[in-house]
Structure formats: C-alpha cells, structure tokens
Tab-separated table of C-alpha atoms in Angstrom:
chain	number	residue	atom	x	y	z
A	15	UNK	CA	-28.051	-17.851	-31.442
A	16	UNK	CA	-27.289	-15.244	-33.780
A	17	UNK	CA	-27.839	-12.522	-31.479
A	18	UNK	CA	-25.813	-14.058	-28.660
A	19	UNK	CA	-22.983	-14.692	-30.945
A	20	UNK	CA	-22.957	-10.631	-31.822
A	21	UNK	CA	-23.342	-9.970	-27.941
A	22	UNK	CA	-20.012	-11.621	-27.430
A	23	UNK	CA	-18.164	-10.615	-30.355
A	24	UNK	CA	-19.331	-7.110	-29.411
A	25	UNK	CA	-17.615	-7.614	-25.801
A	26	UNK	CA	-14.648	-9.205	-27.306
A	27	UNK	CA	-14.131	-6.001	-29.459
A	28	UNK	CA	-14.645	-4.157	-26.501
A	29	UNK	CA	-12.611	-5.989	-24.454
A	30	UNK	CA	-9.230	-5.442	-26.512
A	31	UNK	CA	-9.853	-2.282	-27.247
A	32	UNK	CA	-10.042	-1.375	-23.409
A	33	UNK	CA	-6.619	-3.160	-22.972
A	34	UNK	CA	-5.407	-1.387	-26.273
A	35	UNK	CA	-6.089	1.456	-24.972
A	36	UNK	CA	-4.567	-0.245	-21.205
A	37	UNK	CA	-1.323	-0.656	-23.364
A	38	UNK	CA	-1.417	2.413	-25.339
A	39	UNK	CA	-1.753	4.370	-22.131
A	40	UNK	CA	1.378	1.809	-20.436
A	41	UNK	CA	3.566	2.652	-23.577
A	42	UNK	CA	2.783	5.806	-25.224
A	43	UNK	CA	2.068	8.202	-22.722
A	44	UNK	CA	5.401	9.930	-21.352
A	45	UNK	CA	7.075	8.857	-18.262
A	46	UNK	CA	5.910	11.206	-15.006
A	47	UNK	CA	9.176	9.450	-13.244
A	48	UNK	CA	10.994	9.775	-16.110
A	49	UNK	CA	12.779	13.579	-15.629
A	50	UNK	CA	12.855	12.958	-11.647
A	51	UNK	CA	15.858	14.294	-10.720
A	52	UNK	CA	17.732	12.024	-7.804
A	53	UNK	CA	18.600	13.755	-5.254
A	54	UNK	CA	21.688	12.349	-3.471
A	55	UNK	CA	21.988	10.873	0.053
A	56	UNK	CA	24.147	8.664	1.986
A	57	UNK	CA	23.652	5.126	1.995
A	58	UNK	CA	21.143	3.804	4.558
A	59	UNK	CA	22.163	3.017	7.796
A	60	UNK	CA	24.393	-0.174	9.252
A	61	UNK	CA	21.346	-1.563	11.264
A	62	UNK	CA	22.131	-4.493	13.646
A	63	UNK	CA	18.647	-7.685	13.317
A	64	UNK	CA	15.723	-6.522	14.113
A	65	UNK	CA	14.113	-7.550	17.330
A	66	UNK	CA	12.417	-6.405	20.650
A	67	UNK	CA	15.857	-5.515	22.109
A	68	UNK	CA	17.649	-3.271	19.167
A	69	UNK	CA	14.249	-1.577	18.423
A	70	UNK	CA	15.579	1.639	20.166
A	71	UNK	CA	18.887	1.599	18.669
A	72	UNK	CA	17.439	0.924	14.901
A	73	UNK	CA	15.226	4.038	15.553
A	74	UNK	CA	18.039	6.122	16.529
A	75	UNK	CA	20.011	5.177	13.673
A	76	UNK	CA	17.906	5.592	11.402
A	77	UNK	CA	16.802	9.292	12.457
A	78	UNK	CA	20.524	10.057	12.453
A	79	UNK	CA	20.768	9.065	8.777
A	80	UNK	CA	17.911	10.797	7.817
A	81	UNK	CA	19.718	14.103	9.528
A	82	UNK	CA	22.123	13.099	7.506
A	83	UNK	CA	20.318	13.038	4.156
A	84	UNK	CA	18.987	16.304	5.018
A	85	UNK	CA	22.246	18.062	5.395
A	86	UNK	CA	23.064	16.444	1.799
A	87	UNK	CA	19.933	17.452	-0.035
A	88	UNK	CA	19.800	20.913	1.267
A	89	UNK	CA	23.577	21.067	-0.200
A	90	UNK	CA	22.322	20.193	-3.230
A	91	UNK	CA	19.592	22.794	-3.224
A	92	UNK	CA	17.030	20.372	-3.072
A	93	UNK	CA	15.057	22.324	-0.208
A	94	UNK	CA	11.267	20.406	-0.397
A	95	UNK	CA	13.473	16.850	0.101
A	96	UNK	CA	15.689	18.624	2.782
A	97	UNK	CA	12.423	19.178	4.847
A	98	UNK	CA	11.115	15.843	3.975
A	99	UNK	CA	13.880	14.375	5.892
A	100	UNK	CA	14.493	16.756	8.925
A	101	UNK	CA	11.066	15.888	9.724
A	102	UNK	CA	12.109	12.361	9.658
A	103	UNK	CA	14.978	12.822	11.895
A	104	UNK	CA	13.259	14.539	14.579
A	105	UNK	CA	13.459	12.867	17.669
A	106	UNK	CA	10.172	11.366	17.953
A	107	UNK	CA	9.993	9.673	14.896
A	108	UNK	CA	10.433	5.769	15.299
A	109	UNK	CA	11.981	4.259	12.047
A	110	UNK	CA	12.436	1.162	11.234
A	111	UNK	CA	13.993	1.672	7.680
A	112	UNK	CA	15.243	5.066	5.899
A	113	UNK	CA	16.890	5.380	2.707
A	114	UNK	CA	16.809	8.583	1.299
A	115	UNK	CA	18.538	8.052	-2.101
A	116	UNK	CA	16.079	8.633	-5.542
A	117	UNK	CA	12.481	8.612	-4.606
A	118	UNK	CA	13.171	7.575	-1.272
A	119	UNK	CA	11.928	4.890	1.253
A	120	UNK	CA	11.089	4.976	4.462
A	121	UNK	CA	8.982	3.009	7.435
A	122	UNK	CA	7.437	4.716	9.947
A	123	UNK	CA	5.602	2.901	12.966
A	124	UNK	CA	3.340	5.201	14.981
A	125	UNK	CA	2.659	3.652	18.767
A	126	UNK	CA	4.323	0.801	20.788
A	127	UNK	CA	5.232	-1.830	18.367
A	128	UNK	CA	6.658	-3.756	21.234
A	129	UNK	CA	3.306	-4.219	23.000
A	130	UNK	CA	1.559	-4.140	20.102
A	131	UNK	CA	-1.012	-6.559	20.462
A	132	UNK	CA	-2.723	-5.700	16.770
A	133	UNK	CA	-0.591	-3.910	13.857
A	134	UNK	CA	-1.693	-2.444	11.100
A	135	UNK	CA	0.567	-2.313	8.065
A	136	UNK	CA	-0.218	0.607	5.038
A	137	UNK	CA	0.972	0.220	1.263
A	138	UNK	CA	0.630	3.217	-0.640
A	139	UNK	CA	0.109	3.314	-4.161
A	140	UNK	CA	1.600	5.299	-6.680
A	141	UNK	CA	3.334	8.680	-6.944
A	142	UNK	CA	4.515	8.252	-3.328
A	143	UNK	CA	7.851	8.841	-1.767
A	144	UNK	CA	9.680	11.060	0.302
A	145	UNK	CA	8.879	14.025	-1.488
A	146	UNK	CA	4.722	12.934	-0.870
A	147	UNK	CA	5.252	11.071	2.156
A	148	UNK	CA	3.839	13.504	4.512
A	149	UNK	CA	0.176	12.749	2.752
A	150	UNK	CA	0.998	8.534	3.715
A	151	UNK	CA	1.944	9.848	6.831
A	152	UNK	CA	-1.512	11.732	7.490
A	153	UNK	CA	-3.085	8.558	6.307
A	154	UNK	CA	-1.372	6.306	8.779
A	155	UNK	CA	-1.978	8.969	11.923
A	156	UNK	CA	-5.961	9.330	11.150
A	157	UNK	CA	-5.900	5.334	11.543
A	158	UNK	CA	-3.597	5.676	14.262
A	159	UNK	CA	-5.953	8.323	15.998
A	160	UNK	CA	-9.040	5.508	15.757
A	161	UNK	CA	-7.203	2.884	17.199
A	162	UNK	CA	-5.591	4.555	19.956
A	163	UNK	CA	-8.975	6.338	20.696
A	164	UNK	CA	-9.854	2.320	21.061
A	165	UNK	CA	-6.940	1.365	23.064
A	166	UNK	CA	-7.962	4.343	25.469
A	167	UNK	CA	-11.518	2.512	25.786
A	168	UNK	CA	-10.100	-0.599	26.656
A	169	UNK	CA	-9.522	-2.043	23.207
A	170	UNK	CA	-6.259	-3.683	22.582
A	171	UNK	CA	-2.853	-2.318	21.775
A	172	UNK	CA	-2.274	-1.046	18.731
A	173	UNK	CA	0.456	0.064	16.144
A	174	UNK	CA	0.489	1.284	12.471
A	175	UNK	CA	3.084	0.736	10.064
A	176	UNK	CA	3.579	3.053	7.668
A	177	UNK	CA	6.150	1.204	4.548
A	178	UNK	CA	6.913	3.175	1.817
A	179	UNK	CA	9.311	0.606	1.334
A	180	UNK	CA	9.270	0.184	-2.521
A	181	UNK	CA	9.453	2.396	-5.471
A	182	UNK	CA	5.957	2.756	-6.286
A	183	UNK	CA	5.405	3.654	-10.071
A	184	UNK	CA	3.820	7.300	-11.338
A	185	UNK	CA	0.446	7.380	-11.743
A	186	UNK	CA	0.962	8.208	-15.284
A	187	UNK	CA	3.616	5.446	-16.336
A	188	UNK	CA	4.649	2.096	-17.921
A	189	UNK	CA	5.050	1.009	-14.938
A	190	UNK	CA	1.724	1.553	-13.069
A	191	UNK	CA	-0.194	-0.853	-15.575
A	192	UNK	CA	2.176	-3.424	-15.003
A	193	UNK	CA	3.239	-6.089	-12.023
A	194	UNK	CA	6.832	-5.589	-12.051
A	195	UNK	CA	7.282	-2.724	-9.593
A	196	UNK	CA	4.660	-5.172	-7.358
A	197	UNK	CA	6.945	-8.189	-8.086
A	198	UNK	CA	9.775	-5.962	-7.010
A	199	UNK	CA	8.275	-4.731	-3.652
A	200	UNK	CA	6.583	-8.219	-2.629
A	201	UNK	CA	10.088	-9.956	-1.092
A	202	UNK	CA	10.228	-6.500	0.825
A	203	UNK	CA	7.141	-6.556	2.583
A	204	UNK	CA	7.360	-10.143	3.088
A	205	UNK	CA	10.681	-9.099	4.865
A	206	UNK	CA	8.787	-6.402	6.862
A	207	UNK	CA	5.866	-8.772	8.170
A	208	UNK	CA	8.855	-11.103	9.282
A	209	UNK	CA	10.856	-8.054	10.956
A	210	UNK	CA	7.459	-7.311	13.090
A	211	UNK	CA	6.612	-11.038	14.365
A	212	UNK	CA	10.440	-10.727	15.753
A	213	UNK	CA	9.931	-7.605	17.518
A	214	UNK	CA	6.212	-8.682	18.813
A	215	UNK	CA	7.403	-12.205	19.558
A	216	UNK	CA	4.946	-13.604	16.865
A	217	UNK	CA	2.212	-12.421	19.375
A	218	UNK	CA	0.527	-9.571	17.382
A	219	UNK	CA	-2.324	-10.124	14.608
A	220	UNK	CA	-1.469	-8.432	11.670
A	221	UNK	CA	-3.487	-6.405	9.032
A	222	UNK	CA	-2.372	-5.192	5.591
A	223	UNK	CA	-4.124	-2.407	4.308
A	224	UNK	CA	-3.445	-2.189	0.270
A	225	UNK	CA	-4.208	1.486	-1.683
A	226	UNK	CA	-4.657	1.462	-5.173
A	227	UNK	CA	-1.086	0.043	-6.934
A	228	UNK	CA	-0.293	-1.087	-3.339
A	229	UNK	CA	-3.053	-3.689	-3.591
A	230	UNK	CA	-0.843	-5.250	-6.266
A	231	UNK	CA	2.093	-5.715	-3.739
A	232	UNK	CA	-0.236	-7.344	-1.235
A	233	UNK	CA	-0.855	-9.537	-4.017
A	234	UNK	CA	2.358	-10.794	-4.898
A	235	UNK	CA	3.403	-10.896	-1.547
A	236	UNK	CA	-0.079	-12.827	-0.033
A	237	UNK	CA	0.685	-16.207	-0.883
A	238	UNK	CA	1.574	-18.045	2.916
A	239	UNK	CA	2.300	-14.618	4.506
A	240	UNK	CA	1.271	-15.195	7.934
A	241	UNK	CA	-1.032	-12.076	8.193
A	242	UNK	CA	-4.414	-12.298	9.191
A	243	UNK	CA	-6.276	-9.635	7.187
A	244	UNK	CA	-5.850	-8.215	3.827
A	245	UNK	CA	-8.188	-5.094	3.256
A	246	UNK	CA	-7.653	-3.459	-0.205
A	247	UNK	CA	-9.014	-0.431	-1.018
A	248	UNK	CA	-9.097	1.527	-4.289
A	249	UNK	CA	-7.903	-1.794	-6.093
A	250	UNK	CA	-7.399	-1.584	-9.927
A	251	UNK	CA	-6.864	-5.578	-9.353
A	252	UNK	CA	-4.711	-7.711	-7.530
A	253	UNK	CA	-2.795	-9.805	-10.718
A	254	UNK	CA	-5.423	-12.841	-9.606
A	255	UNK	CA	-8.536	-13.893	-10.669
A	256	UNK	CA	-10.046	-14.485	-7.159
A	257	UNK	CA	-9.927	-13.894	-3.786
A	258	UNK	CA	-8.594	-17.748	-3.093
A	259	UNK	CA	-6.022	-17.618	-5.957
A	260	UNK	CA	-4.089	-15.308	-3.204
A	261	UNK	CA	-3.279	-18.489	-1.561
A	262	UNK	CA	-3.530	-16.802	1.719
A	263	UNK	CA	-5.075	-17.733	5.218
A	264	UNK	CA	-5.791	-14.259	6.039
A	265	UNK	CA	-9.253	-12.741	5.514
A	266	UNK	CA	-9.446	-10.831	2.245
A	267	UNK	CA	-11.412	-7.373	2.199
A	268	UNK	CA	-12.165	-4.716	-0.597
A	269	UNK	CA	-13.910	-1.442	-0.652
A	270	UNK	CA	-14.272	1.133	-3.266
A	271	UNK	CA	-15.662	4.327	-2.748
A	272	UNK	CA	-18.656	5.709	-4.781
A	273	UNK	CA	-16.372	9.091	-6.666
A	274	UNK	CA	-13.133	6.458	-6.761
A	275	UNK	CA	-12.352	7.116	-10.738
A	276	UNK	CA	-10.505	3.347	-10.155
A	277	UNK	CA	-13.972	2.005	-10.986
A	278	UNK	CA	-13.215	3.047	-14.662
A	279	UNK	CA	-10.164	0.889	-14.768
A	280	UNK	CA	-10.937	-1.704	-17.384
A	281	UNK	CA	-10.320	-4.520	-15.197
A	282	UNK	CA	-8.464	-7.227	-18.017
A	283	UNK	CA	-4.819	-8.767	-18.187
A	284	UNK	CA	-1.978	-9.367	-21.027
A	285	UNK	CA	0.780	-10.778	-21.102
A	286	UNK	CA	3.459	-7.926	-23.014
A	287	UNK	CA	7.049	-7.765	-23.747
A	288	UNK	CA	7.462	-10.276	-21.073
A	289	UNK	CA	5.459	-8.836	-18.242
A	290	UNK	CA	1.596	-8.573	-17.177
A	291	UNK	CA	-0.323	-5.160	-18.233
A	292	UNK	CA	-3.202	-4.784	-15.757
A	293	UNK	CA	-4.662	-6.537	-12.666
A	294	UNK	CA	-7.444	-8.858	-13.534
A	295	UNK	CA	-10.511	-9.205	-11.918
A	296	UNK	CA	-12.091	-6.238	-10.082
A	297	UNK	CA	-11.538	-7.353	-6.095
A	298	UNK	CA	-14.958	-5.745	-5.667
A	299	UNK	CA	-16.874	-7.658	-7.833
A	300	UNK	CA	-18.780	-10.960	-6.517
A	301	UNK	CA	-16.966	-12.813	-8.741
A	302	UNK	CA	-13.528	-12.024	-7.203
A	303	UNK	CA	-14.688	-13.345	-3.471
A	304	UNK	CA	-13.964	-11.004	-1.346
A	305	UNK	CA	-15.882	-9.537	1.703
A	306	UNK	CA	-16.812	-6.004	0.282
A	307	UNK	CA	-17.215	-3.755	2.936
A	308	UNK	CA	-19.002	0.034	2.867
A	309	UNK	CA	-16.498	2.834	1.621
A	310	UNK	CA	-18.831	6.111	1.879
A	311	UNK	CA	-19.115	8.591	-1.612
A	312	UNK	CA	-15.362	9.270	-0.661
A	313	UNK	CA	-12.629	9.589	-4.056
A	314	UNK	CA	-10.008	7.366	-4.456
A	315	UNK	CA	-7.503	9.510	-1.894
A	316	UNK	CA	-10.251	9.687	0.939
A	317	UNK	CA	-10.401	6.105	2.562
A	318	UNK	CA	-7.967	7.116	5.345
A	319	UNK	CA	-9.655	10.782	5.950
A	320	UNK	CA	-11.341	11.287	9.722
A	321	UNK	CA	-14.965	10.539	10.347
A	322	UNK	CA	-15.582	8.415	7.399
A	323	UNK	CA	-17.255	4.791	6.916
A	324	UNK	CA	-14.084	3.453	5.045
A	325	UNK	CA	-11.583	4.096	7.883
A	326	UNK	CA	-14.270	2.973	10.611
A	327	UNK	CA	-14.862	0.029	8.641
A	328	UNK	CA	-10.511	-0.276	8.238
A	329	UNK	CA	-9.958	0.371	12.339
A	330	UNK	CA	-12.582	-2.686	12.629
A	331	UNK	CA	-10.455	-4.926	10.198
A	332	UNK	CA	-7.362	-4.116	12.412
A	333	UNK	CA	-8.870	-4.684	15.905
A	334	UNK	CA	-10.442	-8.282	14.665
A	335	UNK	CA	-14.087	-7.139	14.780
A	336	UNK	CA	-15.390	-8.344	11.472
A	337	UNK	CA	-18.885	-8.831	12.697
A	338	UNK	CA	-19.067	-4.920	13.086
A	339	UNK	CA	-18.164	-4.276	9.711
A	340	UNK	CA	-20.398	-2.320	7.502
A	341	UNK	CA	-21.146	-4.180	4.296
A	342	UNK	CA	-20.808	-2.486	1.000
C-alpha cells in the first residue's frame, strides 16, 4: 500500500512539474509573434454569398485583391510578402477568401469544388501564414496529386481545401499552449464547412485533416459539424478527454509519426488566468478512442510529403475507404 501510495505521489510530482514547466514555457519564454512587423494591405474583398453560381466571381475577386496587396507590400519594402501574394493573384489560383493584412489569411481550393464529390479540408498548425504559406500549399498539392491520380483511375471527384483562415499562434508562444487562438478560429471553419455544402449542394463528404495546433481548431469546432471524417495528425491534444467528448458524428482518426518530437508534449490541462494551458489526452493513446492509423518514421512536418504511409493512409480517409487503412 505503501509503495503504491509513493508510485502516485511520484506521478503527481511529475505531473505538475511537466505542466510547470507547460506554463513556464506558455509565459516566460519570449513571444516569436511578438516583433512581427504588419505589413499593410487593403481590406479584403466585397464578396457577394457563396454558392455554386458566384464561385467564379469570388475567385476573381479575390485574386484581384491579392494583386492588390502585392502592389502595397512591395511599397512598403516588404519584398518576401509582395511575392507571397503575386503568387496568389495569378490567374489560376481559385480563392475563396484572401486577406492579406498582419499574418495573413487565405483559402485556397485546388480542383473542381463544384463537382466535388469528396473534399478534403487542411488546418495548419502554427507559425503559418502568408509569409509560410507556400509550405501549406505544397502540403495541400501532394494530397491533391493522390487524389486526382485516383480520380484519373476512376475514383471519385475530388477537391482540397487549403484554410489558413485563422491566426495560428508561434510555435514558441503563450499562445500555442493555450485554446484561445483554437476558440478563435473554430466559428471560422465552422463557417467554411457551411460555405462548401452551399457550393456542392450538400452533396460532397467532407474530411478535415488537423496538423499539430490545427488539431485544436478541429476540436473546438467538431461538436455537430456535419463532416464525416476528422483525421488529426501530429496532435499535442484536442482540449477533450476522448474521442466521443468531440460530440461529433464524423469518424475520428490520429496518427503520429515515429521522429514527431509532439510525442514529448506532456499531454495534461490547467485552467490559467482564465484560459486552458495544454490539450489533454494524447489522441493517440487507447485511452483517447480514436482509430490510430500508420504514420511511417516521418517528423512532425512530413505527414503530407509524397510516397509516404501517412498521406496514403490520409488520401484513404478522404475517398471513404477506411477498410484500406493501415493501422498504426
């Protein structure tokens, strides 16, 4: 009795002092966003509702305002964001939001969201915006690649969403050990998932696909979302305890690759100062409930790169073939 008395004072101790050290990490260590200079930009575009009919002109209008945040920021000498967005406005790009003031936002769809019969939706993680977005981007068109390589083979039709459409926190910040950025971003994407059943006619499955911080906006926004697979990957926790505590009807997937440092996360919660300081329950643990499926040796950036088992196992989420899913 004695013995099992130390064992758990011993894992109590250790248990604060990994969310001390959560905390001291949340509040001590200086701000990476902190000294980010904004960069300004017009306001976003006047877009008319979303549907199946204005998709064209919301692209268009959206390109032009990203021409037009380039002319700004290379005005301001801000060259690297200046590029950022005359990629954007190029004439191929299809966007469904742009706002290139501060860190930027921006969604991207790559295919015909249309005819989209299955869409995949992709929420980064931190340090991401417009001045990283080309690295989201890559992520998004090496999942686009395997599901269009589908399509070709007589596999349905496909689209991926790429939403950077939050401020996602620095990866060394208060704010990337707490839910309030998530809390922030979760009425957003529930906005987004809306914005695509009215331009698919409510026909097209939908799959969220949740990196790292991202798989804390999933979680916020999961509860009745009308999705129909939630894969996260690189989790440090979702803010609940299970799987079912999402309150969601969609299937609920996790992977975590064998060199993903995340693993090291101390996987607790607090509340603090009025908000929550980490994520709770590791989503790859059994005790969490969700189907764990086979990530590879990959790090925690490498579950979108070609020819690997995590974005195999990710294509098969999106096109509804869970039986062909590797197991982790």
């Amino acid at each position: 009795m004695g013995r099992a008395q130390g064992y758990r004072r011993r894992a109590g101790r250790w248990r604060r002092a990994a969310l001390a050290a959560l905390v001291a990490a949340a509040v001590v260590v200086p701000l990476s966003g902190a000294g980010r200079p904004r960069v300004p930009a017009p306001p976003p575009a006047a877009l008319p509702p979303l549907g199946a009919a204005t998709l064209d002109v919301v692209y268009a209008a959206n390109r032009a305002n990203a021409a037009q945040a380039a002319r700004t920021a290379a005005a301001h000498h801000a060259r690297h964001r200046a590029a950022a967005d005359r990629a954007l406005a190029a004439p191929a790009r299809r966007l469904l939001a742009f706002d290139g003031r501060g860190p930027g936002r921006v969604t991207e769809v790559l295919g015909d969201l249309r005819r989209a019969e299955r869409v995949a939706v992709l929420v980064p993680g931190s340090d991401t915006g417009l001045d990283t977005y080309g690295r989201f981007r890559a992520a998004a068109t090496a999942l686009h690649g395997q599901l269009a390589a589908r399509a070709r083979a007589g596999g349905p039709r496909t689209a991926v969403v790429a939403w950077l459409g939050y401020e996602t926190p620095g990866t060394v910040s208060t704010a990337v050990a707490t839910t309030g950025r998530a809390e922030q971003a979760a009425p957003r994407l529930r906005a987004l998932v809306a914005d695509l059943r009215a331009v698919t006619g409510g026909a097209a499955r939908v799959a969220l696909l949740c990196h790292s911080y991202g798989s804390v906006v999933c979680g916020r926004a999961a509860p009745g979302l009308p999705v129909d697979d939630i894969a996260l990957v690189g989790s440090p926790g979702t803010g609940a305890d299970s799987a079912a505590a999402l309150r969601s009807r969609a299937r609920i997937w996790a992977a975590r690759g064998g060199d993903d440092w995340v693993e090291h996360v101390p996987h607790l919660d607090a509340g603090l100062f009025g908000t929550t300081v980490g994520f709770g329950t590791d989503p790859v643990s059994p005790q969490f409930g969700a189907r764990v499926f086979a990530a590879g040796d990959g790090g925690h950036s490498d579950y979108f790169r070609p020819a690997t088992a995590s974005l195999a196992n990710l294509a098969r989420i999106v096109l509804g073939e869970t039986e062909a899913v590797t197991r982790g």
